[in-house]
mmCIF file of C-alpha atoms in Angstrom:
data_model
loop_
_atom_site.group_PDB
_atom_site.id
_atom_site.type_symbol
_atom_site.label_atom_id
_atom_site.label_comp_id
_atom_site.label_asym_id
_atom_site.label_seq_id
_atom_site.Cartn_x
_atom_site.Cartn_y
_atom_site.Cartn_z
ATOM 1 C CA MET A 1 65.849 121.821 89.917
ATOM 2 C CA THR A 2 62.568 123.380 88.795
ATOM 3 C CA PHE A 3 59.221 121.585 88.804
ATOM 4 C CA ASP A 4 59.379 121.356 85.017
ATOM 5 C CA GLU A 5 62.852 119.823 85.135
ATOM 6 C CA SER A 6 61.851 117.404 87.886
ATOM 7 C CA ASN A 7 58.676 116.349 86.110
ATOM 8 C CA GLY A 8 60.633 115.994 82.882
ATOM 9 C CA LEU A 9 63.141 113.658 84.526
ATOM 10 C CA ILE A 10 60.415 111.551 86.125
ATOM 11 C CA THR A 11 58.619 111.294 82.786
ATOM 12 C CA ASP A 12 61.806 110.449 80.899
ATOM 13 C CA HIS A 13 62.852 107.776 83.354
ATOM 14 C CA LEU A 14 59.443 106.122 83.607
ATOM 15 C CA SER A 15 58.619 106.164 79.898
ATOM 16 C CA GLY A 16 58.662 102.743 78.330
ATOM 17 C CA LYS A 17 59.297 100.934 81.591
ATOM 18 C CA THR A 18 57.095 98.495 83.489
ATOM 19 C CA ILE A 19 56.840 98.883 87.261
ATOM 20 C CA ASP A 20 57.629 95.585 88.955
ATOM 21 C CA TYR A 21 57.128 96.658 92.572
ATOM 22 C CA VAL A 22 57.140 99.713 94.819
ATOM 23 C CA VAL A 23 59.039 100.062 98.092
ATOM 24 C CA ARG A 24 59.052 102.796 100.710
ATOM 25 C CA ASN A 25 62.657 103.341 101.781
ATOM 26 C CA GLY A 26 62.719 105.962 104.516
ATOM 27 C CA LYS A 27 61.827 109.269 102.899
ATOM 28 C CA LEU A 28 62.065 107.800 99.419
ATOM 29 C CA LEU A 29 59.461 105.988 97.402
ATOM 30 C CA GLU A 30 61.249 103.525 95.118
ATOM 31 C CA LEU A 31 59.655 102.403 91.875
ATOM 32 C CA HIS A 32 61.459 99.240 90.740
ATOM 33 C CA THR A 33 61.072 98.365 87.085
ATOM 34 C CA THR A 34 61.277 95.004 85.368
ATOM 35 C CA CYS A 35 64.424 96.175 83.536
ATOM 36 C CA GLY A 36 66.462 96.679 86.713
ATOM 37 C CA HIS A 37 66.002 100.414 87.176
ATOM 38 C CA CYS A 38 64.848 102.059 90.405
ATOM 39 C CA ILE A 39 63.277 105.528 90.102
ATOM 40 C CA LYS A 40 63.227 107.353 93.425
ATOM 41 C CA LEU A 41 60.599 109.909 94.351
ATOM 42 C CA GLN A 42 60.381 112.018 97.480
ATOM 43 C CA ALA A 43 57.618 114.203 98.855
ATOM 44 C CA ASP A 44 58.464 117.363 100.765
ATOM 45 C CA VAL A 45 56.584 118.967 103.671
ATOM 46 C CA ASN A 46 54.313 120.705 101.169
ATOM 47 C CA TYR A 47 53.399 117.313 99.648
ATOM 48 C CA ASP A 48 55.249 118.221 96.473
ATOM 49 C CA ILE A 49 56.882 115.283 94.695
ATOM 50 C CA HIS A 50 60.553 115.495 93.748
ATOM 51 C CA PHE A 51 62.755 113.307 91.610
ATOM 52 C CA GLY A 52 65.292 111.579 93.869
ATOM 53 C CA GLY A 53 67.475 109.904 91.252
ATOM 54 C CA GLN A 54 67.460 106.670 89.335
ATOM 55 C CA SER A 55 69.697 103.733 90.156
ATOM 56 C CA VAL A 56 70.173 100.597 88.114
ATOM 57 C CA LYS A 57 71.337 97.075 88.910
ATOM 58 C CA ILE A 58 72.419 94.816 86.062
ATOM 59 C CA GLN A 59 72.689 91.065 86.558
ATOM 60 C CA LEU A 60 75.328 89.677 84.231
ATOM 61 C CA LYS A 61 74.783 86.286 82.645
ATOM 62 C CA ALA A 62 77.184 83.392 83.126
ATOM 63 C CA LEU A 63 79.515 82.511 80.279
ATOM 64 C CA THR A 64 81.161 79.125 80.055
ATOM 65 C CA LEU A 65 84.161 77.743 78.292
ATOM 66 C CA GLY A 66 83.020 74.251 77.574
ATOM 67 C CA ALA A 67 81.426 71.882 75.156
ATOM 68 C CA GLU A 68 78.803 74.425 74.087
ATOM 69 C CA GLN A 69 81.562 76.757 72.923
ATOM 70 C CA GLY A 70 83.643 73.962 71.501
ATOM 71 C CA SER A 71 86.884 75.331 72.865
ATOM 72 C CA PHE A 72 87.754 73.020 75.726
ATOM 73 C CA MET B 1 77.842 98.937 65.717
ATOM 74 C CA ALA B 2 76.742 96.462 68.313
ATOM 75 C CA ILE B 3 77.701 94.869 71.559
ATOM 76 C CA THR B 4 77.483 91.088 71.547
ATOM 77 C CA THR B 5 77.808 88.988 74.704
ATOM 78 C CA ALA B 6 80.797 86.690 74.304
ATOM 79 C CA VAL B 7 83.892 85.153 75.789
ATOM 80 C CA CYS B 8 86.662 86.884 73.876
ATOM 81 C CA THR B 9 88.594 84.564 71.589
ATOM 82 C CA SER B 10 91.917 86.176 72.467
ATOM 83 C CA TYR B 11 91.182 85.378 76.107
ATOM 84 C CA LYS B 12 90.930 81.674 75.251
ATOM 85 C CA VAL B 13 94.349 81.875 73.628
ATOM 86 C CA ASP B 14 95.716 83.799 76.605
ATOM 87 C CA LEU B 15 94.448 81.071 78.934
ATOM 88 C CA LEU B 16 96.382 78.441 77.007
ATOM 89 C CA PHE B 17 99.487 80.591 77.340
ATOM 90 C CA GLY B 18 98.842 80.886 81.095
ATOM 91 C CA ARG B 19 98.581 84.680 80.961
ATOM 92 C CA HIS B 20 95.675 85.220 83.382
ATOM 93 C CA ASN B 21 95.852 84.807 87.147
ATOM 94 C CA PHE B 22 92.514 85.059 88.969
ATOM 95 C CA ALA B 23 93.878 84.253 92.450
ATOM 96 C CA LEU B 24 92.562 86.397 95.276
ATOM 97 C CA SER B 25 96.080 86.864 96.607
ATOM 98 C CA GLY B 26 98.679 87.978 94.095
ATOM 99 C CA GLY B 27 96.426 87.646 91.071
ATOM 100 C CA ASP B 28 96.126 90.059 88.169
ATOM 101 C CA THR B 29 94.059 93.235 88.293
ATOM 102 C CA PHE B 30 90.795 92.849 86.405
ATOM 103 C CA LYS B 31 88.628 95.815 85.529
ATOM 104 C CA ILE B 32 85.183 96.404 84.101
ATOM 105 C CA ALA B 33 84.492 99.253 81.683
ATOM 106 C CA LEU B 34 81.091 100.480 80.501
ATOM 107 C CA TYR B 35 80.254 101.287 76.876
ATOM 108 C CA THR B 36 77.544 103.121 75.018
ATOM 109 C CA SER B 37 75.407 101.596 72.290
ATOM 110 C CA ALA B 38 77.761 103.146 69.720
ATOM 111 C CA ALA B 39 80.485 100.657 70.664
ATOM 112 C CA THR B 40 81.372 97.544 68.697
ATOM 113 C CA LEU B 41 82.357 94.765 71.089
ATOM 114 C CA GLY B 42 82.212 90.985 70.926
ATOM 115 C CA ALA B 43 84.227 87.793 70.610
ATOM 116 C CA THR B 44 86.807 89.510 68.404
ATOM 117 C CA THR B 45 87.527 92.244 70.963
ATOM 118 C CA THR B 46 91.121 91.809 72.079
ATOM 119 C CA ALA B 47 91.688 94.676 74.514
ATOM 120 C CA TYR B 48 90.188 97.598 76.373
ATOM 121 C CA SER B 49 89.613 100.709 74.302
ATOM 122 C CA ALA B 50 88.326 104.113 75.318
ATOM 123 C CA THR B 51 86.388 104.414 72.059
ATOM 124 C CA ASN B 52 82.686 104.796 72.833
ATOM 125 C CA GLU B 53 83.318 104.164 76.509
ATOM 126 C CA ALA B 54 80.566 105.497 78.744
ATOM 127 C CA SER B 55 81.093 108.791 80.496
ATOM 128 C CA GLY B 56 79.362 110.946 83.044
ATOM 129 C CA THR B 57 79.357 112.008 86.644
ATOM 130 C CA GLY B 58 80.822 109.319 88.866
ATOM 131 C CA TYR B 59 82.441 107.369 86.037
ATOM 132 C CA THR B 60 86.165 107.397 85.333
ATOM 133 C CA ALA B 61 87.566 106.108 82.049
ATOM 134 C CA THR B 62 88.943 102.533 82.263
ATOM 135 C CA GLY B 63 86.146 101.618 84.678
ATOM 136 C CA ASN B 64 86.143 99.963 88.083
ATOM 137 C CA THR B 65 88.671 97.512 89.483
ATOM 138 C CA LEU B 66 87.059 94.179 90.300
ATOM 139 C CA THR B 67 87.569 92.269 93.539
ATOM 140 C CA ARG B 68 88.677 88.733 92.700
ATOM 141 C CA VAL B 69 87.550 85.488 94.322
ATOM 142 C CA ASP B 70 89.806 82.448 94.453
ATOM 143 C CA PRO B 71 89.032 79.971 91.660
ATOM 144 C CA THR B 72 87.502 76.719 92.830
ATOM 145 C CA SER B 73 85.581 73.758 91.443
ATOM 146 C CA SER B 74 82.385 71.794 91.884
ATOM 147 C CA GLY B 75 82.045 68.435 90.203
ATOM 148 C CA THR B 76 83.904 68.743 86.911
ATOM 149 C CA THR B 77 83.410 72.514 86.542
ATOM 150 C CA ALA B 78 86.013 75.059 87.572
ATOM 151 C CA TYR B 79 84.895 78.622 88.159
ATOM 152 C CA THR B 80 85.726 81.966 89.638
ATOM 153 C CA ASP B 81 83.805 85.090 90.508
ATOM 154 C CA PHE B 82 84.077 88.810 91.202
ATOM 155 C CA ALA B 83 82.396 90.902 93.877
ATOM 156 C CA ASP B 84 79.559 93.145 92.682
ATOM 157 C CA THR B 85 80.752 96.596 91.714
ATOM 158 C CA THR B 86 79.018 99.981 91.911
ATOM 159 C CA TRP B 87 79.568 103.461 90.551
ATOM 160 C CA SER B 88 78.050 105.562 93.324
ATOM 161 C CA THR B 89 76.028 108.748 92.863
ATOM 162 C CA ALA B 90 76.604 108.347 89.158
ATOM 163 C CA THR B 91 74.901 109.679 86.070
ATOM 164 C CA ILE B 92 75.739 107.140 83.393
ATOM 165 C CA THR B 93 74.091 105.546 80.375
ATOM 166 C CA ALA B 94 75.610 102.286 79.153
ATOM 167 C CA ARG B 95 74.582 99.467 76.825
ATOM 168 C CA GLY B 96 77.287 96.953 77.718
ATOM 169 C CA CYS B 97 80.558 96.268 79.449
ATOM 170 C CA LEU B 98 83.982 94.748 78.946
ATOM 171 C CA ILE B 99 85.847 92.756 81.585
ATOM 172 C CA TYR B 100 89.581 92.947 80.958
ATOM 173 C CA ASN B 101 92.954 92.218 82.519
ATOM 174 C CA ASP B 102 94.620 95.477 83.504
ATOM 175 C CA THR B 103 97.863 93.747 84.480
ATOM 176 C CA LEU B 104 98.740 92.144 81.169
ATOM 177 C CA THR B 105 101.031 94.121 78.897
ATOM 178 C CA THR B 106 101.877 91.472 76.272
ATOM 179 C CA PRO B 107 100.978 90.450 73.661
ATOM 180 C CA VAL B 108 98.500 93.306 74.087
ATOM 181 C CA ALA B 109 97.900 95.598 77.035
ATOM 182 C CA ASP B 110 94.592 95.416 78.888
ATOM 183 C CA ALA B 111 93.630 92.090 77.329
ATOM 184 C CA SER B 112 89.905 91.431 77.064
ATOM 185 C CA VAL B 113 88.113 88.620 78.898
ATOM 186 C CA GLN B 114 84.365 88.914 78.347
ATOM 187 C CA VAL B 115 81.871 91.230 76.699
ATOM 188 C CA HIS B 116 78.329 91.627 78.044
ATOM 189 C CA ASP B 117 75.386 93.216 76.290
ATOM 190 C CA PHE B 118 72.848 94.660 78.753
ATOM 191 C CA GLY B 119 70.029 94.171 76.244
ATOM 192 C CA SER B 120 69.077 97.844 76.318
ATOM 193 C CA ASP B 121 70.502 101.124 77.529
ATOM 194 C CA LYS B 122 70.781 101.211 81.307
ATOM 195 C CA THR B 123 70.843 104.593 83.019
ATOM 196 C CA SER B 124 71.561 105.878 86.474
ATOM 197 C CA THR B 125 70.850 109.475 87.422
ATOM 198 C CA ALA B 126 72.532 110.795 90.545
ATOM 199 C CA ALA B 127 72.337 107.280 92.005
ATOM 200 C CA ASP B 128 74.083 103.900 92.023
ATOM 201 C CA PHE B 129 74.972 102.065 88.811
ATOM 202 C CA THR B 130 75.571 98.472 89.948
ATOM 203 C CA ILE B 131 76.894 95.425 88.147
ATOM 204 C CA GLN B 132 75.786 92.254 89.886
ATOM 205 C CA PHE B 133 77.670 89.055 89.116
ATOM 206 C CA PRO B 134 75.740 85.789 89.026
ATOM 207 C CA THR B 135 75.880 83.277 91.859
ATOM 208 C CA ALA B 136 79.350 81.781 92.202
ATOM 209 C CA ASP B 137 78.651 78.130 91.585
ATOM 210 C CA ALA B 138 79.229 75.553 88.881
ATOM 211 C CA SER B 139 75.996 76.428 87.104
ATOM 212 C CA ASN B 140 76.026 80.214 87.248
ATOM 213 C CA ALA B 141 79.465 81.697 87.912
ATOM 214 C CA ILE B 142 80.618 84.462 85.608
ATOM 215 C CA ILE B 143 83.771 82.596 84.532
ATOM 216 C CA ARG B 144 83.470 78.827 84.216
ATOM 217 C CA ILE B 145 85.323 76.022 82.504
ATOM 218 C CA ALA B 146 83.006 73.059 82.250
#
């Protein structure tokens, strides 16, 4: 991956998101957003920053069959 | 085209026919499939379809098999749960998901259970894409009959 590609990915993944908190996880710096994404950055021995991937965790909402749905 | 969070109506009918078995041991196979924002899913969805299903590195069509938890109750509410599921080292963009019964073959194959809208596109890039189910209790479990 070139610097341009890496910077492009970091820009794309951070755009429009709000950082909730930042965690250092070993060699990775994790930027956790309020929308459940985690953008991972990593510095090399030359202090250059690299894109280390983006994970996402989605919390599903409970759904009930009951009075509110009028089915049971 | 939209994805609307809902308990599928056909699932309610299937329950009354006794077609779903959520037991940990010997129960049906339930799966979760991811969909792009181009999909149309909601209460009227009756079965899994590959149309507008998400794709990408680390994702296989039809989705992940869910690990069941024995149904139980608390107070007057019965509920069951699934273990969290992850597509590892995946590059996926999805707007919603469908939980469906992969065991059922009649009256339709792969009968739908629930549709969930993620609220916005969610993307993983060369990393984990995780679906986290809510706490398994009477107030929060993913599948409840109150």
